[in-house]
Amino acid sequence: MDYDTYGSNAVELAIDLANADRAADPDWAVAFLRAHDEWFTPETALELSPAETRRAAATSDLVRAVAVAGTQDDVIARLNELLALARPHPYATDHDGELHLHYARPDASALEQLTTTVAMGLSQVVAQHGWQRLGVCSAEGCDDVYVDTSRNASRRYCSNTCASRSTVAAYRARRKA
């Protein structure tokens, strides 16, 4: 699967948000923003209020809901819920030496930039490459979501680590039997 760099990075941001460990740290959203600070304009404050943190969690839940949906109608409904949260104001920039679009205005809050970028990136991939390109890891004990970038849409695991772990477990089970 071939898609543009900015769009691919935006969908990876969406996947990272859906897979963020929210249970371990009440300040997970601020840590997430700081870990992904390249997505925000330099003057953007990366602090969130408790209400904004709850909205970031809701955005994360919607991304996961799109990925786990079993039918196109479910994907469309959940994707439209996510898009309803977005406030797109695209603009062209070459800040990194390559001309591309940003989805949220540069003076928007961190939450607005995050939500809009995630919603637009995920919707582009779904609309251009199909909702079946999103999935949940098949490895036992892992529920991470992923975007399938393989040529034949055959990905089943979120990472090589989970794929290897599953292969080894299946091998050991066969040897035991």
C-alpha positions as a Markdown table, in Angstrom:
| # | Residue | x | y | z |
|---|---|---|---|---|
| 1 | Met | 0.0 | 0.0 | 0.0 |
| 2 | Asp | 1.4 | 3.4 | -1.0 |
| 3 | Tyr | 0.1 | 6.6 | 0.6 |
| 4 | Asp | 1.5 | 10.0 | 1.1 |
| 5 | Thr | 4.0 | 10.6 | 3.8 |
| 6 | Tyr | 2.0 | 13.2 | 5.8 |
| 7 | Gly | -1.2 | 11.1 | 5.6 |
| 8 | Ser | 0.7 | 8.0 | 6.6 |
| 9 | Asn | 2.3 | 9.8 | 9.5 |
| 10 | Ala | -1.1 | 11.1 | 10.6 |
| 11 | Val | -2.7 | 7.7 | 10.6 |
| 12 | Glu | 0.3 | 6.4 | 12.6 |
| 13 | Leu | -0.4 | 9.2 | 15.1 |
| 14 | Ala | -4.0 | 7.9 | 15.3 |
| 15 | Ile | -2.8 | 4.4 | 15.9 |
| 16 | Asp | -0.4 | 5.5 | 18.6 |
| 17 | Leu | -3.2 | 7.4 | 20.2 |
| 18 | Ala | -5.5 | 4.4 | 20.1 |
| 19 | Asn | -2.7 | 2.2 | 21.6 |
| 20 | Ala | -1.7 | 4.7 | 24.3 |
| 21 | Asp | -1.6 | 3.2 | 27.8 |
| 22 | Arg | -4.1 | 5.4 | 29.6 |
| 23 | Ala | -4.5 | 3.2 | 32.7 |
| 24 | Ala | -1.0 | 3.6 | 34.1 |
| 25 | Asp | -0.7 | 7.4 | 34.2 |
| 26 | Pro | -3.4 | 10.0 | 34.8 |
| 27 | Asp | -1.2 | 12.5 | 32.9 |
| 28 | Trp | -1.0 | 10.1 | 29.9 |
| 29 | Ala | -2.3 | 12.7 | 27.5 |
| 30 | Val | 0.3 | 15.3 | 28.2 |
| 31 | Ala | 3.0 | 12.6 | 28.0 |
| 32 | Phe | 1.5 | 11.5 | 24.7 |
| 33 | Leu | 1.5 | 15.1 | 23.3 |
| 34 | Arg | 5.1 | 15.6 | 24.4 |
| 35 | Ala | 6.2 | 12.3 | 22.8 |
| 36 | His | 4.6 | 13.5 | 19.6 |
| 37 | Asp | 5.5 | 17.1 | 19.8 |
| 38 | Glu | 6.6 | 17.3 | 16.1 |
| 39 | Trp | 2.9 | 17.4 | 15.2 |
| 40 | Phe | 2.3 | 20.6 | 17.0 |
| 41 | Thr | 3.4 | 24.1 | 16.1 |
| 42 | Pro | 6.3 | 25.3 | 18.3 |
| 43 | Glu | 4.2 | 27.8 | 20.3 |
| 44 | Thr | 1.5 | 25.3 | 21.1 |
| 45 | Ala | 1.0 | 24.6 | 24.9 |
| 46 | Leu | 1.2 | 20.9 | 25.4 |
| 47 | Glu | -0.7 | 21.0 | 28.7 |
| 48 | Leu | -4.3 | 19.7 | 29.0 |
| 49 | Ser | -7.0 | 20.3 | 31.6 |
| 50 | Pro | -8.8 | 17.3 | 33.1 |
| 51 | Ala | -11.7 | 17.9 | 30.7 |
| 52 | Glu | -9.4 | 18.0 | 27.7 |
| 53 | Thr | -7.7 | 14.8 | 28.8 |
| 54 | Arg | -11.1 | 13.2 | 28.9 |
| 55 | Arg | -11.8 | 14.5 | 25.3 |
| 56 | Ala | -8.4 | 13.1 | 24.2 |
| 57 | Ala | -9.4 | 9.7 | 25.7 |
| 58 | Ala | -12.7 | 9.9 | 23.8 |
| 59 | Thr | -10.8 | 10.6 | 20.6 |
| 60 | Ser | -8.6 | 7.6 | 21.4 |
| 61 | Asp | -11.7 | 5.4 | 21.9 |
| 62 | Leu | -13.2 | 6.5 | 18.6 |
| 63 | Val | -10.0 | 5.6 | 16.7 |
| 64 | Arg | -10.1 | 2.2 | 18.3 |
| 65 | Ala | -13.8 | 1.9 | 17.5 |
| 66 | Val | -13.1 | 2.6 | 13.8 |
| 67 | Ala | -10.3 | -0.1 | 13.8 |
| 68 | Val | -12.4 | -2.8 | 15.5 |
| 69 | Ala | -15.6 | -2.2 | 13.5 |
| 70 | Gly | -16.7 | -5.2 | 11.6 |
| 71 | Thr | -18.7 | -3.7 | 8.7 |
| 72 | Gln | -18.3 | -0.7 | 6.4 |
| 73 | Asp | -21.5 | 0.8 | 7.8 |
| 74 | Asp | -20.0 | 0.6 | 11.4 |
| 75 | Val | -16.7 | 2.1 | 10.2 |
| 76 | Ile | -18.6 | 5.0 | 8.5 |
| 77 | Ala | -20.7 | 5.7 | 11.5 |
| 78 | Arg | -17.7 | 5.7 | 13.9 |
| 79 | Leu | -15.5 | 7.6 | 11.5 |
| 80 | Asn | -18.2 | 10.3 | 11.2 |
| 81 | Glu | -18.3 | 10.6 | 15.0 |
| 82 | Leu | -14.6 | 11.2 | 15.0 |
| 83 | Leu | -14.8 | 13.6 | 12.1 |
| 84 | Ala | -17.5 | 15.6 | 13.9 |
| 85 | Leu | -14.9 | 16.4 | 16.6 |
| 86 | Ala | -12.4 | 17.7 | 14.0 |
| 87 | Arg | -12.1 | 21.3 | 13.1 |
| 88 | Pro | -10.1 | 21.2 | 9.8 |
| 89 | His | -8.5 | 24.3 | 8.5 |
| 90 | Pro | -6.0 | 22.9 | 6.1 |
| 91 | Tyr | -3.0 | 25.0 | 5.1 |
| 92 | Ala | 0.1 | 24.4 | 3.0 |
| 93 | Thr | 3.5 | 24.5 | 4.6 |
| 94 | Asp | 7.1 | 23.6 | 3.7 |
| 95 | His | 8.5 | 23.8 | 7.3 |
| 96 | Asp | 10.4 | 20.5 | 6.8 |
| 97 | Gly | 11.6 | 21.3 | 3.3 |
| 98 | Glu | 8.8 | 19.5 | 1.6 |
| 99 | Leu | 5.5 | 21.0 | 0.6 |
| 100 | His | 2.5 | 19.4 | 2.3 |
| 101 | Leu | -0.8 | 20.1 | 4.0 |
| 102 | His | -1.5 | 20.4 | 7.7 |
| 103 | Tyr | -5.0 | 19.7 | 8.8 |
| 104 | Ala | -5.5 | 22.0 | 11.8 |
| 105 | Arg | -4.7 | 25.7 | 11.9 |
| 106 | Pro | -1.3 | 26.5 | 13.5 |
| 107 | Asp | -2.8 | 28.6 | 16.4 |
| 108 | Ala | -5.3 | 25.8 | 17.4 |
| 109 | Ser | -5.0 | 24.2 | 20.9 |
| 110 | Ala | -3.0 | 21.0 | 21.2 |
| 111 | Leu | -6.2 | 19.0 | 21.6 |
| 112 | Glu | -7.7 | 20.5 | 18.5 |
| 113 | Gln | -4.6 | 19.9 | 16.5 |
| 114 | Leu | -4.4 | 16.3 | 17.8 |
| 115 | Thr | -8.1 | 15.5 | 17.2 |
| 116 | Thr | -8.2 | 17.0 | 13.7 |
| 117 | Thr | -4.9 | 15.5 | 12.5 |
| 118 | Val | -6.0 | 12.0 | 13.8 |
| 119 | Ala | -9.5 | 12.3 | 12.3 |
| 120 | Met | -8.3 | 13.5 | 8.9 |
| 121 | Gly | -5.4 | 11.0 | 8.7 |
| 122 | Leu | -7.5 | 8.0 | 9.6 |
| 123 | Ser | -10.3 | 9.1 | 7.3 |
| 124 | Gln | -8.0 | 9.5 | 4.4 |
| 125 | Val | -6.6 | 6.0 | 4.7 |
| 126 | Val | -10.0 | 4.5 | 5.1 |
| 127 | Ala | -11.5 | 6.4 | 2.2 |
| 128 | Gln | -8.5 | 5.8 | -0.1 |
| 129 | His | -7.5 | 2.3 | 0.8 |
| 130 | Gly | -10.5 | 0.7 | 2.5 |
| 131 | Trp | -11.7 | 0.1 | 6.0 |
| 132 | Gln | -10.3 | -3.4 | 6.0 |
| 133 | Arg | -6.8 | -1.9 | 6.2 |
| 134 | Leu | -7.4 | -1.3 | 9.9 |
| 135 | Gly | -7.2 | -4.2 | 12.4 |
| 136 | Val | -6.5 | -5.4 | 15.9 |
| 137 | Cys | -3.5 | -7.6 | 16.6 |
| 138 | Ser | -4.2 | -11.3 | 16.5 |
| 139 | Ala | -1.5 | -12.2 | 19.1 |
| 140 | Glu | -2.7 | -13.6 | 22.3 |
| 141 | Gly | -2.8 | -10.9 | 25.0 |
| 142 | Cys | -2.4 | -8.0 | 22.6 |
| 143 | Asp | -5.2 | -5.8 | 21.5 |
| 144 | Asp | -3.2 | -3.0 | 19.8 |
| 145 | Val | -4.7 | -1.6 | 16.6 |
| 146 | Tyr | -2.7 | -1.2 | 13.4 |
| 147 | Val | -2.9 | -0.1 | 9.8 |
| 148 | Asp | -2.1 | -2.8 | 7.3 |
| 149 | Thr | 0.4 | -1.4 | 4.8 |
| 150 | Ser | 1.2 | -4.8 | 3.2 |
| 151 | Arg | 0.6 | -5.1 | -0.6 |
| 152 | Asn | -1.9 | -7.9 | -0.2 |
| 153 | Ala | -3.7 | -6.7 | 2.9 |
| 154 | Ser | -2.7 | -9.8 | 4.9 |
| 155 | Arg | -1.3 | -8.3 | 8.1 |
| 156 | Arg | -2.6 | -9.9 | 11.3 |
| 157 | Tyr | -0.2 | -8.5 | 13.9 |
| 158 | Cys | 0.6 | -5.1 | 15.2 |
| 159 | Ser | 4.4 | -5.7 | 15.1 |
| 160 | Asn | 7.1 | -8.2 | 14.2 |
| 161 | Thr | 7.4 | -8.9 | 17.9 |
| 162 | Cys | 3.8 | -10.1 | 18.2 |
| 163 | Ala | 4.1 | -12.0 | 15.0 |
| 164 | Ser | 7.3 | -13.8 | 16.2 |
| 165 | Arg | 5.9 | -14.5 | 19.6 |
| 166 | Ser | 2.8 | -16.1 | 18.0 |
| 167 | Thr | 4.9 | -18.1 | 15.6 |
| 168 | Val | 7.1 | -19.4 | 18.5 |
| 169 | Ala | 4.0 | -20.2 | 20.6 |
| 170 | Ala | 2.4 | -22.2 | 17.8 |
| 171 | Tyr | 5.6 | -24.1 | 17.1 |
| 172 | Arg | 6.0 | -25.0 | 20.8 |
| 173 | Ala | 2.4 | -26.1 | 21.0 |
| 174 | Arg | 2.9 | -28.4 | 18.0 |
| 175 | Arg | 6.1 | -29.8 | 19.5 |
| 176 | Lys | 4.3 | -30.5 | 22.7 |
| 177 | Ala | 1.4 | -32.3 | 21.1 |
